[in-house]
Short mmCIF file of C-alpha atoms and ligand atoms in Angstrom, two decimals:
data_model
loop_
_atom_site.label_atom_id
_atom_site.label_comp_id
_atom_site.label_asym_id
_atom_site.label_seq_id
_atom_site.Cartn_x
_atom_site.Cartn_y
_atom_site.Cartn_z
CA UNK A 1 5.48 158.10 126.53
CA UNK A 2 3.95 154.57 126.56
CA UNK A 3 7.31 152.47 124.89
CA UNK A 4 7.31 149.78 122.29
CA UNK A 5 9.11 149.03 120.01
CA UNK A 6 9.25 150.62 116.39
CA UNK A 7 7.95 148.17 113.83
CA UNK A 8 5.81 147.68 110.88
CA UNK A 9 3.12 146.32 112.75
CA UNK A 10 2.91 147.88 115.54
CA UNK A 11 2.92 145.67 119.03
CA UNK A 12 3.01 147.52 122.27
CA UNK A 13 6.06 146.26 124.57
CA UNK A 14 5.97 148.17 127.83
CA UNK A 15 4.22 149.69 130.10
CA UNK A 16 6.30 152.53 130.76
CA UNK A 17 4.53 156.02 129.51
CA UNK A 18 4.19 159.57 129.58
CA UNK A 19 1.13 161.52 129.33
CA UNK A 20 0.79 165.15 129.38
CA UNK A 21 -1.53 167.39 129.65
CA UNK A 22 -2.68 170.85 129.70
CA UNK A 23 -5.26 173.45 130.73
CA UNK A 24 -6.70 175.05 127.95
CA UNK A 25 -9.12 178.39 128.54
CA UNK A 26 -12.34 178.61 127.13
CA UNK A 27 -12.78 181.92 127.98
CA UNK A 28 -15.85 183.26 126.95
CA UNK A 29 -18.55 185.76 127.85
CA UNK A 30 -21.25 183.53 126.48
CA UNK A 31 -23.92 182.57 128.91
CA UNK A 32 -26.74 180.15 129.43
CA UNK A 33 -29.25 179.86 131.98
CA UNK A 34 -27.01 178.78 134.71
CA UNK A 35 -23.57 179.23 133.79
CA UNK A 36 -21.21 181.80 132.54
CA UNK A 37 -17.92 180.69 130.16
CA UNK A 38 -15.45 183.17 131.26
CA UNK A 39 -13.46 181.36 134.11
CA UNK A 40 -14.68 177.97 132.13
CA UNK A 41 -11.51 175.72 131.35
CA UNK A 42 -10.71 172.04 129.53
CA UNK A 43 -8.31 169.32 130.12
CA UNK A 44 -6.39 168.09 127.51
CA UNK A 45 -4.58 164.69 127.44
CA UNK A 46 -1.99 163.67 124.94
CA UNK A 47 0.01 160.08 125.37
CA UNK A 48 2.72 159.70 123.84
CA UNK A 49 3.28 155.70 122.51
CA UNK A 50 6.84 154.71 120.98
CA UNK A 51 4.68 153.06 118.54
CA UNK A 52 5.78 154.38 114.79
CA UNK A 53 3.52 154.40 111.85
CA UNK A 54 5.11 156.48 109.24
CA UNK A 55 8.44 157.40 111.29
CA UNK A 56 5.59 159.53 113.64
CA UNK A 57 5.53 158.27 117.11
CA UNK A 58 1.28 157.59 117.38
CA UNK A 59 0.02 160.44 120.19
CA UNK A 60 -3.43 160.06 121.45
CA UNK A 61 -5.09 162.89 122.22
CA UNK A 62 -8.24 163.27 124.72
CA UNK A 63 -10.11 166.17 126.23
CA UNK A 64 -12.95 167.07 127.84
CA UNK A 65 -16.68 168.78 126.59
CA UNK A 66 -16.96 172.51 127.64
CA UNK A 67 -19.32 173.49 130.54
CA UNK A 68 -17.52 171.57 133.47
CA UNK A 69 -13.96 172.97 134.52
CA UNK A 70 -10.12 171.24 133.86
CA UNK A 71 -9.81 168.22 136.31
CA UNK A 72 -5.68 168.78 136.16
CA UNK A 73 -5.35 167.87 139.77
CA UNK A 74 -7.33 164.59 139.39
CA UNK A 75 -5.17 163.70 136.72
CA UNK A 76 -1.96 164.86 138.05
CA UNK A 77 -2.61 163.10 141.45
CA UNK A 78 -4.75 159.81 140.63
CA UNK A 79 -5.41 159.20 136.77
CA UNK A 80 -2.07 159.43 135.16
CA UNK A 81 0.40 157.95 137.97
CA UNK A 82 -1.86 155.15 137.91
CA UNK A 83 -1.40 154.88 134.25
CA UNK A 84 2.50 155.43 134.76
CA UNK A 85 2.72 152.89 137.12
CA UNK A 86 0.36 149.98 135.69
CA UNK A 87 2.19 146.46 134.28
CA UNK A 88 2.02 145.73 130.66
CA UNK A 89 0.11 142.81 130.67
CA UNK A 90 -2.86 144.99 132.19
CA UNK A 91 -2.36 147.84 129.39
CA UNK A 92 -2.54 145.65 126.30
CA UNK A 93 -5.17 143.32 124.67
CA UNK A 94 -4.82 139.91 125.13
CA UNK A 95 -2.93 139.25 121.71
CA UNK A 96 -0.38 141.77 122.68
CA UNK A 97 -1.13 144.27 119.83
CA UNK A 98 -2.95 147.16 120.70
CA UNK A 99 -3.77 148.89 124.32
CA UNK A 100 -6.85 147.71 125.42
CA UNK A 101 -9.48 150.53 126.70
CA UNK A 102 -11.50 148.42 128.70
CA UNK A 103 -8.00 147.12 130.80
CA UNK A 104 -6.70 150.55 131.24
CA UNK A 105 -10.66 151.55 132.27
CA UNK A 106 -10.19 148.68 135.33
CA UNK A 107 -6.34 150.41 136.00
CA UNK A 108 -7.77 153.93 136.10
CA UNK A 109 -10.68 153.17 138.45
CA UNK A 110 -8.35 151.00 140.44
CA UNK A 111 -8.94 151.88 144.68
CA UNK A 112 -12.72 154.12 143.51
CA UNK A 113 -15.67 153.22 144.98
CA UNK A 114 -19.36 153.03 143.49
CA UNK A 115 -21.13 155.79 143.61
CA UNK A 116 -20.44 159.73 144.35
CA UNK A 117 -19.25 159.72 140.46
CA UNK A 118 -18.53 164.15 141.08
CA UNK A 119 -15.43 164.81 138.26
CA UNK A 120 -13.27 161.56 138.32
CA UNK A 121 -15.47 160.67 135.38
CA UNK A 122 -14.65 164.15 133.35
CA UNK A 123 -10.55 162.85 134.07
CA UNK A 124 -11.61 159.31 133.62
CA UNK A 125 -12.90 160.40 130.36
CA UNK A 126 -10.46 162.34 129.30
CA UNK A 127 -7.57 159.60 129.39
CA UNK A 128 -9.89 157.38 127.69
CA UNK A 129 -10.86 159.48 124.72
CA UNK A 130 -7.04 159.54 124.25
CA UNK A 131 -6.91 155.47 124.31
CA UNK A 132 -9.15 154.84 121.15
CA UNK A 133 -7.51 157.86 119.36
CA UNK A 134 -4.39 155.10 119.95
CA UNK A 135 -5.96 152.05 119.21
CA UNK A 136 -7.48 153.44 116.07
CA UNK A 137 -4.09 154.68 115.00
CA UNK A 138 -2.69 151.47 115.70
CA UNK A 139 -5.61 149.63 113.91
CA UNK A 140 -4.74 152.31 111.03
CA UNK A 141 -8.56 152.36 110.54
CA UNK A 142 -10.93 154.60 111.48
CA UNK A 143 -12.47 154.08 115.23
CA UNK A 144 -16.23 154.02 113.80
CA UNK A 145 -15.32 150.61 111.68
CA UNK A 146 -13.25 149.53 114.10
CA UNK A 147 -16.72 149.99 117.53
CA UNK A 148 -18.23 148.82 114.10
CA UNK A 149 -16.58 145.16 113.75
CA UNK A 150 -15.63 144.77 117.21
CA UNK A 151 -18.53 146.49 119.19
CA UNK A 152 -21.60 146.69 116.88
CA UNK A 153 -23.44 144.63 114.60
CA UNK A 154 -20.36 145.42 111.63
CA UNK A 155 -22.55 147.92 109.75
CA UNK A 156 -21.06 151.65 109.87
CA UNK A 157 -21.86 154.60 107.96
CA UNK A 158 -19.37 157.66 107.27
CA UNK A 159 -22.39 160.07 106.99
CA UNK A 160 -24.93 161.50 110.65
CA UNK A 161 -27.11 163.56 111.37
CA UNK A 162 -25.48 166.69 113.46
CA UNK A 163 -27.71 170.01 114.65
CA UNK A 164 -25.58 173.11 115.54
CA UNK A 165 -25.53 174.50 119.31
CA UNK A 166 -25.36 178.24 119.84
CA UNK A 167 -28.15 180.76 120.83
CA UNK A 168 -26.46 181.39 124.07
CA UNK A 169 -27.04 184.31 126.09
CA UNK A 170 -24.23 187.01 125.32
CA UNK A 171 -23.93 190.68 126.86
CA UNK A 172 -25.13 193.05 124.24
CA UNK A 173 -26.74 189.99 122.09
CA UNK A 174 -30.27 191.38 120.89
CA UNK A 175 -32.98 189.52 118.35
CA UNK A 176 -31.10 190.55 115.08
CA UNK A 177 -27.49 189.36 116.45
CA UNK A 178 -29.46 185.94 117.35
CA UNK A 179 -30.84 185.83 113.94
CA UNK A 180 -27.60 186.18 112.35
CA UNK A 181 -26.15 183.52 114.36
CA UNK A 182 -28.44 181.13 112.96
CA UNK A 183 -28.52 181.97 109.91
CA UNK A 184 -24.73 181.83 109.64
CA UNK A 185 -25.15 177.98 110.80
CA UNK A 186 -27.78 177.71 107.87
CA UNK A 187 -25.46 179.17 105.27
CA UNK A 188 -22.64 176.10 107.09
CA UNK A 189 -25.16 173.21 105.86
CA UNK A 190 -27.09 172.91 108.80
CA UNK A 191 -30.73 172.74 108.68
CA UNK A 192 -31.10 171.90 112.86
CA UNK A 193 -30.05 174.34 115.28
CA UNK A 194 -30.13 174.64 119.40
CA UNK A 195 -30.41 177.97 121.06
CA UNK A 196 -30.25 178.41 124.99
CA UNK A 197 -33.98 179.57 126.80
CA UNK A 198 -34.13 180.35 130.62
CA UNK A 199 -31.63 182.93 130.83
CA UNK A 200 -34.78 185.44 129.98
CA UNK A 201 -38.11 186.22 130.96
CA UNK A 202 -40.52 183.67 129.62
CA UNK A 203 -41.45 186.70 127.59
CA UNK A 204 -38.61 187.03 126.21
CA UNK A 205 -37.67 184.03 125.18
CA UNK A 206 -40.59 183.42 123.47
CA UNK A 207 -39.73 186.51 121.75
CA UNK A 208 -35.74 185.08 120.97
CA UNK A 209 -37.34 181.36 119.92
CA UNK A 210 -40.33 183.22 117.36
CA UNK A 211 -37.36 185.52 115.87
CA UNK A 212 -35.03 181.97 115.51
CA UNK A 213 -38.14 179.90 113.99
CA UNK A 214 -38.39 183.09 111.07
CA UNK A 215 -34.86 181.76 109.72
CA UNK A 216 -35.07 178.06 110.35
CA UNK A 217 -38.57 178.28 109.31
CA UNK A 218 -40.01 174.72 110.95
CA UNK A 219 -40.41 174.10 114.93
CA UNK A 220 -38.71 170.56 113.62
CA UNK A 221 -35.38 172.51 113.38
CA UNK A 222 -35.16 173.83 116.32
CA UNK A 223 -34.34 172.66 119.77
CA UNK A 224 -34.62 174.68 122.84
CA UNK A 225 -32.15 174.00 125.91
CA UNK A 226 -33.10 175.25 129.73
CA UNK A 227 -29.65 173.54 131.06
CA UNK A 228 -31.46 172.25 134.10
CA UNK A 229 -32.70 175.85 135.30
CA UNK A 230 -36.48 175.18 135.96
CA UNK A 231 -38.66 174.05 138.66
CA UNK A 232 -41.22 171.67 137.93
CA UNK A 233 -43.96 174.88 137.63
CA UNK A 234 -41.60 176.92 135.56
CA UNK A 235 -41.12 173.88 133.78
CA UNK A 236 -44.17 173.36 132.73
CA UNK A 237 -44.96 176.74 132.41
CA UNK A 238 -42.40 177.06 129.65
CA UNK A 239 -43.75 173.48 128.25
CA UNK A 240 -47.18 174.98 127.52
CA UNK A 241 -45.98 177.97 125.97
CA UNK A 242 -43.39 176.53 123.62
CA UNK A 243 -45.59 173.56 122.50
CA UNK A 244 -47.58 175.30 119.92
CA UNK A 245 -44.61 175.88 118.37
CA UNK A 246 -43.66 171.99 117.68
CA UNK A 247 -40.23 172.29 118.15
CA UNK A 248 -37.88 169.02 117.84
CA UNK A 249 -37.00 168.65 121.45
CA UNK A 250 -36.77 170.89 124.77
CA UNK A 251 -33.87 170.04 126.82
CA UNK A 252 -32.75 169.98 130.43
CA UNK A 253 -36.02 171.38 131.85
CA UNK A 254 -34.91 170.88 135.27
CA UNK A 255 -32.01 169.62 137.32
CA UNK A 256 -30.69 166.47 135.49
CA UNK A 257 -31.40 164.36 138.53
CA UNK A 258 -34.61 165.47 139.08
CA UNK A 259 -36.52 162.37 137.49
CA UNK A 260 -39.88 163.06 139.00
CA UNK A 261 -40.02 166.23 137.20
CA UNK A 262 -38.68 165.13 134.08
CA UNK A 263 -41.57 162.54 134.22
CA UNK A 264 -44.26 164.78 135.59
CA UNK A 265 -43.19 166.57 132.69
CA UNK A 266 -43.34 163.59 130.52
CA UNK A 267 -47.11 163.81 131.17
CA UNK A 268 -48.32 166.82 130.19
CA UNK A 269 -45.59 168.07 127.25
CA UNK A 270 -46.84 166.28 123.44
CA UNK A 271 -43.62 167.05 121.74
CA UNK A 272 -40.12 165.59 122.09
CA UNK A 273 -37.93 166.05 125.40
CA UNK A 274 -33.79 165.37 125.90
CA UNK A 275 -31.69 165.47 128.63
CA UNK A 276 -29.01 163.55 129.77
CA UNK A 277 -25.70 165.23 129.48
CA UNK A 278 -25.46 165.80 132.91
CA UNK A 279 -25.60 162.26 134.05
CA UNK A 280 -22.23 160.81 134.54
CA UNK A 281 -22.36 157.36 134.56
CA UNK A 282 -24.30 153.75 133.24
CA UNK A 283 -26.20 153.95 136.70
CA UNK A 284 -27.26 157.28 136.79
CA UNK A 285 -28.27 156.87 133.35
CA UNK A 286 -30.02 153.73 134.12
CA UNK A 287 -32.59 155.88 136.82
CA UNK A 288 -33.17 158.75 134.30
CA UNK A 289 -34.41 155.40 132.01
CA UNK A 290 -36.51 153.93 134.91
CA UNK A 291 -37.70 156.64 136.81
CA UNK A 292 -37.50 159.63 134.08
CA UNK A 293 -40.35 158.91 132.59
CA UNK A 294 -38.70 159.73 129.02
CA UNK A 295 -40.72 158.11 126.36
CA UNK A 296 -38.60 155.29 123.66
CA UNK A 297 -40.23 157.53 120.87
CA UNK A 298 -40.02 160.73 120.76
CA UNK A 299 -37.56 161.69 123.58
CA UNK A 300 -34.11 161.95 122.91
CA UNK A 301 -31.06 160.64 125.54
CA UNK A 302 -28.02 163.32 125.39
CA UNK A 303 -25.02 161.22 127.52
CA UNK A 304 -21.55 162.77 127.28
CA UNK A 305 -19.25 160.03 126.93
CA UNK A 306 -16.10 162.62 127.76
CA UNK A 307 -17.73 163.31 130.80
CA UNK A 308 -19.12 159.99 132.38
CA UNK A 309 -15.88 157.83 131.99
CA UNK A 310 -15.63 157.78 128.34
CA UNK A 311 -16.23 155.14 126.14
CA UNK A 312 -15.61 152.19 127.86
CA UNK A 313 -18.38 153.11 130.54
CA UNK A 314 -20.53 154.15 127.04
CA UNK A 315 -20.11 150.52 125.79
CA UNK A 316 -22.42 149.83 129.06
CA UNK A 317 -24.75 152.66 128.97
CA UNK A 318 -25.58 151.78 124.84
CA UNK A 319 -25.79 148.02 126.50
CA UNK A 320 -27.95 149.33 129.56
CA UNK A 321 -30.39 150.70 126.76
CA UNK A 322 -30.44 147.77 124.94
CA UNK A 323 -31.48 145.77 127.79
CA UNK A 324 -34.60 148.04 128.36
CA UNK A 325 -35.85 148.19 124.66
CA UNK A 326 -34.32 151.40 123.88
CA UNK A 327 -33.14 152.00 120.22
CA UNK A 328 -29.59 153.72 119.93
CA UNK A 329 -30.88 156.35 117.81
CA UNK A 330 -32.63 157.93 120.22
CA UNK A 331 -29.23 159.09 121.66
CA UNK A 332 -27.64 161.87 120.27
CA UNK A 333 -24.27 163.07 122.57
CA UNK A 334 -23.82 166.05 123.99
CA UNK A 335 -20.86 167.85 123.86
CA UNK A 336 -19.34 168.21 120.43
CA UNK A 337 -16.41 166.74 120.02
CA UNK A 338 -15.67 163.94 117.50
CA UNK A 339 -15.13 161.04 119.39
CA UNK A 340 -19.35 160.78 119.23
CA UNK A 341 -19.09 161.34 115.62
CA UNK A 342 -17.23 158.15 115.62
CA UNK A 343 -19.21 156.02 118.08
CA UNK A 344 -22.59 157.44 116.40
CA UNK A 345 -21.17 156.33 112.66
CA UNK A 346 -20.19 153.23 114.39
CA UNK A 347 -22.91 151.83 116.79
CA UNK A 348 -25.78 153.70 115.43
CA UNK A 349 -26.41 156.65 116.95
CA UNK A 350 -28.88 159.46 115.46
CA UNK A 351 -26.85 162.02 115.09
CA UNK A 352 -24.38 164.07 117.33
CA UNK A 353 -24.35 167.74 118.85
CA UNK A 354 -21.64 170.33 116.75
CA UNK A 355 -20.60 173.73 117.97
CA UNK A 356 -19.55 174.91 114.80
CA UNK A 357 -18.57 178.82 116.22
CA UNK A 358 -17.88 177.55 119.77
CA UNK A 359 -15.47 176.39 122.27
CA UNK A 360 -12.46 175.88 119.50
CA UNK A 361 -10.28 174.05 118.76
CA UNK A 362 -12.53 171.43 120.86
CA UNK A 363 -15.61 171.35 118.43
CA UNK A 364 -16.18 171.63 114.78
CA UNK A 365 -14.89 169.31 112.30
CA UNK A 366 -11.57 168.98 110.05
CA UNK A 367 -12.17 171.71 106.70
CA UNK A 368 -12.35 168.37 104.62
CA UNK A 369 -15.67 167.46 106.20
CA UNK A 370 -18.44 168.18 104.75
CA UNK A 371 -22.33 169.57 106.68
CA UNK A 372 -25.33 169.28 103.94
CA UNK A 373 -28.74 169.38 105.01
CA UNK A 374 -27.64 168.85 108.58
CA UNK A 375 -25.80 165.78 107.57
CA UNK A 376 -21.88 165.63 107.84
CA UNK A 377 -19.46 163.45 105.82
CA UNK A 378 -16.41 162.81 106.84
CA UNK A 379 -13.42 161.06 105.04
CA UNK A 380 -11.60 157.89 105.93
CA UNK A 381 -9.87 159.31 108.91
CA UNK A 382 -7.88 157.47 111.39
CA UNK A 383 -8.14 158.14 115.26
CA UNK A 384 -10.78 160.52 116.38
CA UNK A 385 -10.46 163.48 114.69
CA UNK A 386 -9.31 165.17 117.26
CA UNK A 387 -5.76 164.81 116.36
CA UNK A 388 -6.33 165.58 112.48
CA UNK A 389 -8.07 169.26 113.75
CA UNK A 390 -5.58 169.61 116.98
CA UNK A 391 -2.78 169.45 114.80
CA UNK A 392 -4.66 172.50 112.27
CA UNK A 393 -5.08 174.47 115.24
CA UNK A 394 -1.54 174.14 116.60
CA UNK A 395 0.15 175.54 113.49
MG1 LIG B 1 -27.60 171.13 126.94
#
């Protein structure tokens, strides 16, 4: 529990806290090209503030995207003593009123060197997600207006664009079970969809990606995702055959730090290209932007803020971008969870990644949001979500 005192307006007091946190399964059989989900785990974060709004003490919740495993040890050992054991004055903002993420970002990394950023950033993240859940509880207003006012240029919108993620590789899955995947996410509001390739012959998944075009009915809806499997040949191999089909981007082609073949790709492939979720911090970023050859207007950037240090180190990457004459909407988040929603409704991202069937309760959105036309609205919520749809699941 982080302790202050119980008042109207909230003001944090003390340092002391307690965090907890968990290991949840994800335990799946799903598959894509590189990975199987059935040993696949998530950290989960909640900190406990004395903090009352309501006669509720304000929790912050914070976990992790699926596809890298529970960092419980880098927690239990580094992240959250260091947390536990931090002064006050290096918690807070300066006016003493909220926590300040960027403060508790410089406690966390205390004693880390550059570089080697491995899965310190996943725990990292994790802490942090739980932070602006806080300070947007505090703030009592939602954490897009608040990155809005105090981050952005104080324009926010409660409505973005979101495309849903499935089409993964599945023992037993054939064409017609793909097709009814996607056409379940069609009858959900979305009009986008994602669907995994590279887990099949290049046969075959030109078969799966014909059979998923029949019910989205527009290579514009549909996005294609390799997770990194490819060599630069297979890579382009692959590019050749899909681009007929104009589809809206094809992600991960190869290894995430390959930039040379992301930009020998670059040269020959017409249509739109992501990656990005795989790169865990502003620097690493930074290369894919100078050396990855990915083009300001039709390529899409995919950085996982739960994954490279969360939002704080975001703040920088969105900054980084800036600096080389990128536009924010050409980053839409990996990963799912609704702490993007909130910094792409709030600093001006286009759109955000939703795995509406997936990974729960980490994905999806609270039952009063509504998809239409690939669109979601959500209501004036406070925090992140997280905590509105945690709390539905736990009951
Ligand atoms: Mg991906």
């Amino acid at each position: 529990m982080i302790r202050r005192p119980p008042r109207s307006t909230p003001k944090p007091s003390s340092a002391a806290s307690d965090v907890y946190k968990r290991q949840a399964p994800i335990n799946s059989e799903i598959q894509n090209a590189y990975i199987s989900f059935a040993k696949m785990d998530c950290s989960v974060v909640a900190i406990t503030t004395d903090v009352k709004i309501d006669g509720e003490n304000i929790v912050g919740y914070g976990f992790h995207s699926n596809g890298r495993y529970a960092v419980s040890e880098l927690l239990t050992k580094r992240f959250i003593p260091r947390i536990k054991e931090a002064e006050e004055k290096d918690l807070l903002n300066d006016e003493g009123n909220n926590f300040s993420p960027e403060k508790i970002w410089k406690v966390l990394m205390k004693n880390e060197k550059p570089g080697g950023h491995g899965e310190r950033s996943t725990a990292v993240g994790v802490i942090d997600m739980a932070v602006w859940d806080i300070v947007s509880k505090i703030e009592q207003a939602p954490l897009y207006e608040h990155l809005a006012k105090k981050y952005g240029n104080g324009k926010f919108t409660n409505k973005i664009f979101v495309y849903a993620a499935g089409g993964y590789y599945y023992p037993g899955k054939d064409i017609q079970l793909l097709q009814d995947e996607m056409k379940g996410y069609l009858d959900l509001g979305y009009t986008t969809v994602k669907m995994k390739i590279g887990g099949a012959s290049l046969k075959e998944d030109l078969k799966r990606i014909e059979s998923v075009l029949k019910i989205v009915g527009n290579g514009k809806n549909l996005c294609v995702d390799a997770n990194g499997r490819f060599d630069l040949n297979t890579a382009i191999e692959y590019a050749k055959a899909i681009e007929p089909y104009n589809l809206k981007w094809f992600e991960e082609a190869g290894d995430p730090l390959d930039y040379k073949l992301n930009q020998e790709l670059s040269k020959i492939y017409k249509n739109g290209l992501a990656t990005g979720e795989n790169l865990f911090s502003m620097q690493d970023a930074r290369n894919l932007i100078r050396y990855g050859g990915m083009r300001k207007d039709i390529d899409w950037l995919q950085f996982d803020c739960s994954l490279s240090y969360g939002l704080v180190e975001y703040l920088r990457t969105l900054q980084m971008m800036k600096e080389n004459e990128w536009s924010s909407t050409r980053v839409i988040p990996h990963g799912g969870h609704q702490i993007s929603c909130n910094i792409a409704a709030g600093l001006n991202l286009g759109g955000n990644e939703i795995y509406p069937s997936l990974f729960q309760p980490f994905g999806g959105f609270p039952d009063t949001s509504i998809v239409e036309d690939s669109y979601v609205s959500f209501s004036k919520f406070i925090g992140t979500v997280s905590y509105t749809h945690l709390r539905a699941h736990e009951t």
